Amino acid sequence: MVSTHPAGVQHSGSQYLPQASTSNTSLSPNQELLPLTARVNSDDHLEIGGCDVTTLVQQFGSPLYILDEQTLRIACQQYQDSFKRYYKGEFQVLYASKAWSCLSICAIAQNVGLGIDVASGGELYTALEAGVSPDKIYFHGNNKSREELRYAIESGITIMADNWHDLLQSVELAEAQHPVRMMLRMTPGIDCHTHEYIRTGHLDSKFGFDPGDLDEVFTFVSKQQALNCVGVHAHIGSQIFERQPHRDLAALMVQWLTQATSYGLNLTHLNVGGGLGVKYVESDDPPSIEEWVKPICEVIQEACATENLPLPKLLCEPGRSLIAPACVTAYTIGSSKMVPEIRTYVAVDGGMSDNPRPITYQSVYRAVVANRMSAPLTESVTIAGKHCESGDIVIKDAQVPKTKPGDVLVVMTTGAYNYSMASNYNRLPRPAAVIVANGEANLILRRETYQDLIRQDCLPQRLKS
Ligand code: LLP
């Protein structure tokens, strides 16, 4: 099948390149399929951050996560600039590190002035090891263990109290003279249209205090010397394109601040969570980072003026929109199978272990053949992973040029919830990741080895032959 443009012009991988030049920092990365520095070089190869992707695969092997530093920094900067522009009070952008937690990414976030949202002791450890300052770390989770809470409290970070268990344990663990700094996560009862597994704002959610508990929670917190409750938090879900739910959320949250005053609570922080979507395929049309930030700021400012409340310190915690568009995954094409009159499978050297999103959420992706960027997209094939599972499909019906073993297939927008959800299924070593900038590539994650795979295995003496 020949894929053509309505005017009859053949498409090629180059169609996915960002439209403006690399010096143009006004593109919102979450509205692009490829990182902002992507270009095609004179060998007709895809280049990112000044590095030839085909050469990177020769050097570092595949599958390979390739993270473009400039795209990540621009996305962080756009959040910061938008708040500076539209919010008259203080603000703090946090990176939701569940999207991809590792030392280098936390270090970049810290370097550009972002704080970090962590959702486990492991993410907290990573952020601290990366040098993130504890006063910029916020700890989420609907079932924090006592050890995690103790670690968080001793580290001096802020606890996002999700439920009574968190509140009661924090009171027990608080050290004399050192009240635990916390914010309250509420379930806002706001619905949005996204995959049911990644919706969190509707009432039937495992996260946060039910709105019906507000009175009891405010009463409890206001009487506890051991707790220093500074504000409220809510997160309605992820990969959201609609604009209204976050406006509704902002208005509702200001009401919570007003309600808190009648309990003698002076809540000065308001965290609207994350959730801005990204473009995975051409038809995805998320708002830009600025278009997401602006109405939230406006609604909060208007509502505070009406309620006669001072402006709270405004926090948000994007994950996907910061990191997803900055990264691609490069695979090497191997075998193929033609099923007459049904489909052709083309297999790559990774799959559901490095990107579990297609099998988990039926997520769709786009890919290019990095070593033949201007070749016309003449084939419609199904890109299969290498796992022993029929559902291990990376992309159904991908439009690609004619492929051969050894070609480098690049799947785009893979920075969020890929590495962080990667597994060792079939005992595949997890891929390496490199960060690219100005023609230089540095490892940020070493490829796992077979020795790494058995590192935690124990072989009791009596089982040894
Ligand atoms: N804050 C909280 C409390 C969250 O639970 C999340 C994401 C975020 C912030 C960041 O949301 P983002 O800006 O990335 O949309 N594994 C799923 C996504 C799960 C999202 C979990 N929470 C996926 O691959 O689509």
Coordinates of C-alpha atoms and ligand atoms in Angstrom, one line a residue:
M1 CA 0.0 0.0 0.0
V2 CA 1.4 3.4 -0.9
S3 CA 0.7 6.0 1.7
T4 CA 0.0 9.4 0.0
H5 CA -0.8 12.8 1.0
P6 CA -4.2 14.1 -0.4
A7 CA -2.3 16.0 -3.1
G8 CA -0.5 12.8 -4.2
V9 CA 2.8 13.6 -2.6
Q10 CA 4.4 10.6 -0.9
H11 CA 5.0 10.7 2.8
S12 CA 8.3 9.9 4.4
G13 CA 9.8 9.8 7.9
S14 CA 10.8 13.4 7.5
Q15 CA 7.1 14.5 7.8
Y16 CA 7.4 14.1 11.6
L17 CA 10.2 16.7 12.0
P18 CA 9.3 19.7 14.1
Q19 CA 8.4 22.6 11.7
A20 CA 10.5 25.4 13.1
S21 CA 14.3 25.7 13.3
T22 CA 16.1 24.4 16.4
S23 CA 16.7 27.9 17.7
N24 CA 13.0 28.4 17.9
T25 CA 12.1 27.7 21.5
S26 CA 8.5 28.7 21.1
L27 CA 7.3 25.2 20.0
S28 CA 5.6 23.4 22.8
P29 CA 7.4 20.0 22.9
N30 CA 4.2 18.2 23.9
Q31 CA 2.7 19.2 20.5
E32 CA 5.5 17.5 18.6
L33 CA 6.2 13.9 17.6
L34 CA 10.0 14.2 17.5
P35 CA 12.3 16.1 19.9
L36 CA 12.9 19.7 18.9
T37 CA 16.5 19.1 17.7
A38 CA 15.5 16.4 15.3
R39 CA 16.7 16.8 11.7
V40 CA 17.7 14.7 8.8
N41 CA 21.5 14.8 8.0
S42 CA 23.3 14.5 4.7
D43 CA 23.3 10.7 4.9
D44 CA 19.5 10.8 5.1
H45 CA 19.7 9.6 8.7
L46 CA 17.8 10.9 11.7
E47 CA 19.8 13.1 13.9
I48 CA 18.8 14.2 17.5
G49 CA 20.8 16.6 19.6
G50 CA 23.4 16.7 16.8
C51 CA 24.0 12.9 17.0
D52 CA 23.3 10.5 14.2
V53 CA 20.8 7.9 15.6
T54 CA 22.2 5.1 13.5
T55 CA 25.7 5.8 14.8
L56 CA 24.4 5.9 18.4
V57 CA 22.9 2.4 17.9
Q58 CA 26.3 1.1 16.5
Q59 CA 28.0 2.7 19.6
F60 CA 25.6 1.8 22.4
G61 CA 23.5 -1.0 21.0
S62 CA 19.8 -1.4 20.8
P63 CA 17.1 -1.0 22.1
L64 CA 18.3 2.4 23.1
Y65 CA 16.4 5.3 24.8
I66 CA 17.7 8.5 23.3
L67 CA 16.9 11.6 25.4
D68 CA 17.3 15.1 23.9
E69 CA 18.4 17.4 26.6
Q70 CA 17.4 20.6 24.9
T71 CA 13.7 19.4 24.5
L72 CA 13.6 18.5 28.1
R73 CA 15.0 21.8 29.2
I74 CA 12.7 23.8 26.9
A75 CA 9.7 22.0 28.3
C76 CA 10.7 22.7 31.9
Q77 CA 11.4 26.4 31.0
Q78 CA 8.1 26.8 29.3
Y79 CA 6.3 25.7 32.5
Q80 CA 8.4 28.2 34.5
D81 CA 8.0 31.0 32.0
S82 CA 4.2 30.5 31.7
F83 CA 3.8 30.7 35.5
K84 CA 6.0 33.8 35.6
R85 CA 3.9 35.4 33.0
Y86 CA 0.4 34.5 34.2
Y87 CA 0.6 34.1 38.0
K88 CA 1.1 37.0 40.3
G89 CA 2.0 34.9 43.3
E90 CA 4.7 32.4 44.1
F91 CA 4.9 29.1 42.3
Q92 CA 6.9 25.9 42.1
V93 CA 6.8 23.4 39.2
L94 CA 7.6 19.9 40.2
Y95 CA 8.7 17.1 37.9
A96 CA 6.5 14.0 38.5
S97 CA 9.4 11.6 38.5
K98 CA 7.2 8.5 38.2
A99 CA 7.3 9.3 34.4
W100 CA 11.0 8.5 34.4
S101 CA 13.1 8.5 37.5
C102 CA 16.9 8.4 37.3
L103 CA 19.8 10.4 38.6
S104 CA 20.4 12.5 35.5
I105 CA 16.8 13.5 34.8
C106 CA 16.3 14.5 38.5
A107 CA 19.6 16.5 38.3
I108 CA 18.4 18.4 35.2
A109 CA 15.0 19.1 36.8
Q110 CA 16.8 20.5 39.9
N111 CA 19.2 22.4 37.7
V112 CA 16.4 24.3 35.9
G113 CA 14.7 25.1 39.2
L114 CA 12.0 22.4 39.3
G115 CA 11.2 20.4 42.4
I116 CA 10.4 16.7 42.3
D117 CA 7.3 14.7 43.1
V118 CA 8.1 11.2 44.2
A119 CA 5.8 8.3 44.8
S120 CA 7.9 5.8 46.6
G121 CA 11.0 5.4 48.9
G122 CA 12.9 4.5 45.7
E123 CA 12.0 7.6 43.8
L124 CA 12.8 9.6 46.9
Y125 CA 16.2 8.0 47.3
T126 CA 16.9 8.7 43.6
A127 CA 15.9 12.4 43.9
L128 CA 18.0 12.9 47.0
E129 CA 21.0 11.1 45.5
A130 CA 20.7 13.4 42.5
G131 CA 21.1 16.3 44.8
V132 CA 17.6 17.6 44.8
S133 CA 17.0 19.7 47.9
P134 CA 14.5 18.2 50.4
D135 CA 12.4 21.4 50.6
K136 CA 11.6 20.8 46.9
I137 CA 10.6 17.2 47.2
Y138 CA 6.9 16.1 47.7
F139 CA 6.0 12.5 48.6
H140 CA 2.9 10.9 47.1
G141 CA 1.3 7.5 47.4
N142 CA -1.9 5.9 48.6
N143 CA -0.1 3.3 50.8
K144 CA 3.1 4.6 52.0
S145 CA 4.8 2.2 54.3
R146 CA 5.9 3.2 57.8
E147 CA 9.5 2.9 56.7
E148 CA 8.9 5.1 53.7
L149 CA 7.2 7.7 55.8
R150 CA 9.9 7.6 58.4
Y151 CA 12.5 8.1 55.6
A152 CA 10.6 10.9 54.2
I153 CA 10.1 12.7 57.5
E154 CA 13.7 12.3 58.5
S155 CA 14.7 13.7 55.1
G156 CA 12.7 16.8 55.7
I157 CA 10.5 16.6 52.6
T158 CA 6.8 17.3 52.3
I159 CA 4.3 14.5 52.7
M160 CA 1.2 14.5 50.5
A161 CA -1.2 12.9 53.0
D162 CA -3.5 10.7 50.9
N163 CA -5.6 9.1 53.7
W164 CA -6.1 8.7 57.4
H165 CA -3.4 6.1 57.6
D166 CA -0.8 8.7 56.4
L167 CA -2.1 11.3 58.9
L168 CA -2.1 8.9 61.9
Q169 CA 1.3 7.4 61.1
S170 CA 2.8 10.9 60.5
V171 CA 1.6 12.0 64.0
E172 CA 3.2 8.9 65.5
L173 CA 6.5 9.4 63.6
A174 CA 6.8 13.2 64.1
E175 CA 9.7 14.1 66.2
A176 CA 9.2 16.5 69.1
Q177 CA 9.7 20.1 68.0
H178 CA 9.6 19.1 64.4
P179 CA 6.0 19.1 63.0
V180 CA 5.7 17.1 59.8
R181 CA 5.3 19.4 56.8
M182 CA 2.4 18.1 54.7
M183 CA -0.3 18.8 52.1
L184 CA -3.7 17.1 51.9
R185 CA -4.6 15.2 48.7
M186 CA -8.3 15.4 48.0
T187 CA -10.4 13.5 45.5
P188 CA -12.0 16.4 43.6
G189 CA -14.9 14.4 41.9
I190 CA -13.9 15.8 38.5
D191 CA -14.0 13.5 35.6
C192 CA -12.0 13.7 32.4
H193 CA -11.7 11.7 29.2
T194 CA -8.7 9.5 29.3
H195 CA -7.9 5.8 29.7
E196 CA -9.7 4.5 32.8
Y197 CA -6.4 3.3 34.4
I198 CA -5.0 6.8 34.4
R199 CA -8.0 8.7 35.6
T200 CA -7.7 9.7 39.3
G201 CA -10.0 12.7 39.9
H202 CA -13.4 10.9 39.8
L203 CA -15.0 10.0 43.2
D204 CA -14.4 6.2 42.7
S205 CA -10.6 6.6 42.9
K206 CA -8.2 4.9 45.3
F207 CA -6.4 8.2 45.7
G208 CA -7.0 11.0 48.2
F209 CA -9.6 11.9 50.8
D210 CA -13.2 11.8 49.8
P211 CA -14.7 15.3 49.7
G212 CA -17.2 14.1 52.4
D213 CA -14.3 13.7 54.8
L214 CA -13.1 17.3 54.4
D215 CA -14.7 18.5 57.7
E216 CA -13.3 15.7 59.7
V217 CA -9.8 16.0 58.1
F218 CA -9.6 19.8 58.6
T219 CA -10.8 19.4 62.2
F220 CA -8.1 16.7 62.9
V221 CA -5.3 18.6 61.2
S222 CA -6.1 21.9 62.8
K223 CA -5.7 20.3 66.3
Q224 CA -2.5 18.4 65.7
Q225 CA 0.7 20.1 66.9
A226 CA 2.7 17.4 65.2
L227 CA 1.4 18.3 61.7
N228 CA 2.2 21.5 59.8
C229 CA -0.4 21.3 57.0
V230 CA 0.5 23.9 54.4
G231 CA -2.0 23.2 51.6
V232 CA -4.2 21.0 49.4
H233 CA -3.5 18.9 46.4
A234 CA -5.5 17.2 43.7
H235 CA -4.6 15.4 40.5
I236 CA -7.4 14.4 38.0
G237 CA -5.6 12.1 35.6
S238 CA -3.0 11.9 32.9
Q239 CA -2.8 12.4 29.1
I240 CA -5.6 14.9 29.2
F241 CA -6.4 17.1 26.2
E242 CA -9.6 18.8 27.5
R243 CA -9.1 22.3 29.0
Q244 CA -12.2 22.5 31.2
P245 CA -11.4 19.9 33.9
H246 CA -8.3 21.8 35.1
R247 CA -10.3 25.1 35.2
D248 CA -13.0 23.4 37.3
L249 CA -10.3 21.9 39.5
A250 CA -8.6 25.2 40.1
A251 CA -11.9 26.9 41.1
L252 CA -12.9 24.0 43.4
M253 CA -9.5 24.0 45.1
V254 CA -9.8 27.7 46.0
Q255 CA -13.1 26.8 47.7
W256 CA -11.2 24.3 49.9
L257 CA -8.8 27.0 50.9
T258 CA -11.7 29.2 51.9
Q259 CA -13.3 26.4 53.8
A260 CA -10.0 25.7 55.7
T261 CA -10.0 29.2 57.1
S262 CA -13.1 28.4 59.2
Y263 CA -11.1 25.7 61.0
G264 CA -8.4 28.2 61.8
L265 CA -6.2 26.6 59.2
N266 CA -4.0 28.9 57.1
L267 CA -3.4 26.9 54.0
T268 CA -1.0 28.7 51.7
H269 CA -0.1 26.1 49.1
L270 CA -2.3 24.8 46.3
N271 CA -1.1 21.9 44.0
V272 CA -3.1 21.2 40.9
G273 CA -1.3 18.0 40.0
G274 CA -0.2 17.1 36.4
G275 CA -2.0 15.6 33.5
L276 CA -1.2 17.7 30.4
G277 CA -1.3 15.3 27.4
V278 CA 1.2 14.8 24.6
K279 CA 1.1 14.1 20.9
Y280 CA 1.7 10.4 20.2
V281 CA 0.1 10.4 16.7
E282 CA -0.8 13.1 14.2
S283 CA -4.4 13.4 15.3
D284 CA -3.5 14.1 19.0
D285 CA -4.1 17.7 19.7
P286 CA -3.1 18.6 23.3
P287 CA -3.0 22.2 24.5
S288 CA 0.5 23.8 24.6
I289 CA 2.2 24.1 28.0
E290 CA 1.3 27.8 28.0
E291 CA -2.3 27.1 27.1
W292 CA -2.5 24.7 30.1
V293 CA -0.9 27.0 32.6
K294 CA -2.7 30.2 31.7
P295 CA -6.3 29.3 32.5
I296 CA -5.3 27.6 35.8
C297 CA -3.6 30.8 36.9
E298 CA -6.5 33.0 35.8
V299 CA -9.1 30.9 37.5
I300 CA -7.2 30.8 40.8
Q301 CA -6.5 34.6 40.7
E302 CA -10.2 35.4 40.0
A303 CA -11.5 33.0 42.6
C304 CA -9.1 34.3 45.3
A305 CA -10.1 37.9 44.5
T306 CA -13.7 37.0 44.9
E307 CA -13.1 35.1 48.1
N308 CA -10.8 37.8 49.4
L309 CA -8.0 35.2 49.9
P310 CA -4.3 35.9 49.5
L311 CA -2.8 34.1 46.5
P312 CA -1.6 30.7 47.5
K313 CA 1.8 29.4 46.4
L314 CA 0.8 27.5 43.2
L315 CA 2.4 24.1 42.5
C316 CA 1.9 21.7 39.7
E317 CA 3.5 18.4 38.9
P318 CA 3.7 17.5 35.2
G319 CA 5.5 14.3 34.2
R320 CA 4.5 13.1 30.7
S321 CA 4.5 16.6 29.1
L322 CA 8.1 17.3 30.3
I323 CA 9.7 14.0 29.4
A324 CA 7.7 12.1 26.8
P325 CA 8.5 14.2 23.8
A326 CA 12.2 14.5 24.7
C327 CA 12.9 10.8 24.1
V328 CA 12.7 8.2 21.3
T329 CA 13.5 4.5 21.4
A330 CA 15.8 3.1 18.7
Y331 CA 15.4 -0.6 17.9
T332 CA 17.1 -2.8 15.3
I333 CA 14.8 -4.6 12.9
G334 CA 15.3 -8.4 12.7
S335 CA 12.9 -11.1 11.4
S336 CA 9.6 -10.6 9.5
K337 CA 6.7 -12.8 8.7
M338 CA 4.2 -12.3 5.9
V339 CA 0.7 -13.7 6.6
P340 CA -0.8 -13.7 3.1
E341 CA -3.7 -11.3 2.7
I342 CA -3.7 -10.5 6.4
R343 CA -0.6 -8.7 7.5
T344 CA 3.2 -8.5 7.6
Y345 CA 4.9 -8.6 11.0
V346 CA 8.3 -6.9 11.3
A347 CA 10.0 -7.7 14.5
V348 CA 12.3 -5.5 16.6
D349 CA 14.8 -6.4 19.4
G350 CA 12.7 -5.0 22.2
G351 CA 9.0 -4.7 22.9
M352 CA 6.7 -4.8 25.9
S353 CA 9.6 -5.0 28.3
D354 CA 10.9 -1.6 27.3
N355 CA 7.5 -0.1 26.4
P356 CA 4.6 -1.8 28.2
R357 CA 2.1 1.0 27.2
P358 CA 0.7 -0.6 24.1
I359 CA -0.2 -3.8 25.8
T360 CA -1.3 -2.1 29.0
Y361 CA -3.4 0.8 27.6
Q362 CA -3.6 0.0 23.9
S363 CA -1.4 3.1 23.4
V364 CA -0.5 4.0 19.8
Y365 CA 2.8 5.3 18.6
R366 CA 4.5 6.4 15.4
A367 CA 7.9 5.2 14.1
V368 CA 10.4 6.2 11.4
V369 CA 13.3 4.2 9.8
A370 CA 16.2 6.3 11.0
N371 CA 18.7 5.2 8.4
R372 CA 16.3 6.1 5.4
M373 CA 14.4 9.1 6.5
S374 CA 13.3 10.3 3.1
A375 CA 12.3 6.9 1.7
P376 CA 8.6 6.9 0.8
L377 CA 6.3 5.1 3.2
T378 CA 5.2 2.3 0.9
E379 CA 4.4 -0.4 3.4
S380 CA 1.8 -0.9 6.1
V381 CA 3.3 -3.4 8.6
T382 CA 2.8 -4.5 12.2
I383 CA 5.8 -3.8 14.3
A384 CA 6.1 -6.8 16.7
G385 CA 8.3 -7.1 19.8
K386 CA 10.4 -10.1 20.6
H387 CA 8.6 -11.4 23.7
C388 CA 6.8 -14.7 24.0
E389 CA 3.4 -13.1 24.0
S390 CA 1.1 -12.5 21.0
G391 CA 0.0 -9.2 22.4
D392 CA 3.6 -7.9 22.3
I393 CA 2.9 -5.5 19.5
V394 CA 4.7 -2.1 19.4
I395 CA 2.7 -0.6 16.6
K396 CA -0.2 -2.0 14.6
D397 CA -0.3 -1.0 10.9
A398 CA 2.7 1.2 10.9
Q399 CA 3.5 3.1 7.7
V400 CA 7.1 2.5 6.9
P401 CA 9.4 2.2 3.9
K402 CA 10.4 -1.3 2.7
T403 CA 12.5 -2.6 5.6
K404 CA 15.3 -5.1 5.9
P405 CA 17.1 -6.7 8.9
G406 CA 19.6 -4.2 10.4
D407 CA 17.4 -1.1 9.8
V408 CA 17.0 1.2 12.8
L409 CA 13.4 1.7 13.7
V410 CA 12.8 4.7 15.9
V411 CA 9.6 4.9 18.0
M412 CA 8.8 8.4 19.0
T413 CA 7.5 10.1 22.2
T414 CA 8.7 7.3 24.5
G415 CA 10.2 9.3 27.4
A416 CA 7.3 8.9 29.8
Y417 CA 6.2 5.7 31.5
N418 CA 8.5 3.6 29.3
Y419 CA 11.8 3.1 31.1
S420 CA 9.9 3.7 34.4
M421 CA 7.5 0.8 33.7
A422 CA 10.1 -1.4 32.0
S423 CA 10.5 -5.0 33.1
N424 CA 12.8 -7.9 32.5
Y425 CA 10.1 -10.1 31.0
N426 CA 11.7 -13.1 29.3
R427 CA 14.8 -12.0 31.1
L428 CA 15.6 -9.3 28.6
P429 CA 18.2 -6.9 30.0
R430 CA 16.7 -3.4 30.2
P431 CA 18.0 -1.1 27.6
A432 CA 20.6 1.6 27.9
A433 CA 19.7 5.3 27.8
V434 CA 21.8 8.2 26.4
I435 CA 21.4 11.9 26.7
V436 CA 22.3 13.8 23.6
A437 CA 23.2 17.5 23.3
N438 CA 25.4 19.5 20.9
G439 CA 26.6 16.4 19.1
E440 CA 27.7 14.6 22.3
A441 CA 26.0 11.5 23.7
N442 CA 26.5 10.4 27.3
L443 CA 25.1 7.3 29.0
I444 CA 22.6 8.0 31.7
L445 CA 21.6 4.4 32.2
R446 CA 23.9 1.5 31.5
R447 CA 22.4 -1.5 29.5
E448 CA 21.7 -4.3 31.9
T449 CA 23.9 -7.4 31.5
Y450 CA 23.0 -11.1 32.0
Q451 CA 24.9 -10.9 35.3
D452 CA 22.6 -8.1 36.3
L453 CA 19.6 -10.3 35.6
I454 CA 20.7 -12.9 38.2
R455 CA 22.0 -10.4 40.7
Q456 CA 19.1 -10.9 43.1
D457 CA 18.7 -14.6 42.4
C458 CA 19.6 -16.9 45.3
L459 CA 20.5 -20.6 44.9
P460 CA 20.1 -22.4 48.2
Q461 CA 22.9 -24.9 48.9
R462 CA 20.6 -27.9 48.7
L463 CA 19.5 -27.0 45.2
K464 CA 23.0 -26.8 43.8
S465 CA 24.0 -29.8 41.7
Ligands
LLP1 N1 0.8 13.8 40.1 C1 0.2 12.7 40.5 C2 -0.3 12.6 41.9 C3 0.2 11.6 39.6 O1 -0.4 10.5 40.0 C4 0.7 11.7 38.3 C5 0.6 10.6 37.4 C6 1.3 12.9 38.0 C7 1.3 13.9 38.9 C8 1.9 13.1 36.6 O2 0.9 13.1 35.6 P1 1.3 13.4 34.1 O3 1.7 14.9 34.0 O4 2.5 12.5 33.7 O5 0.1 13.1 33.3 N2 1.5 4.9 33.5 C9 0.5 5.7 32.8 C10 0.4 7.0 33.5 C11 0.1 7.0 34.9 C12 0.1 8.3 35.6 C13 0.2 8.2 37.0 N3 0.2 9.5 37.7 C14 0.8 5.8 31.3 O6 1.7 5.2 30.9 O7 0.0 6.4 30.6

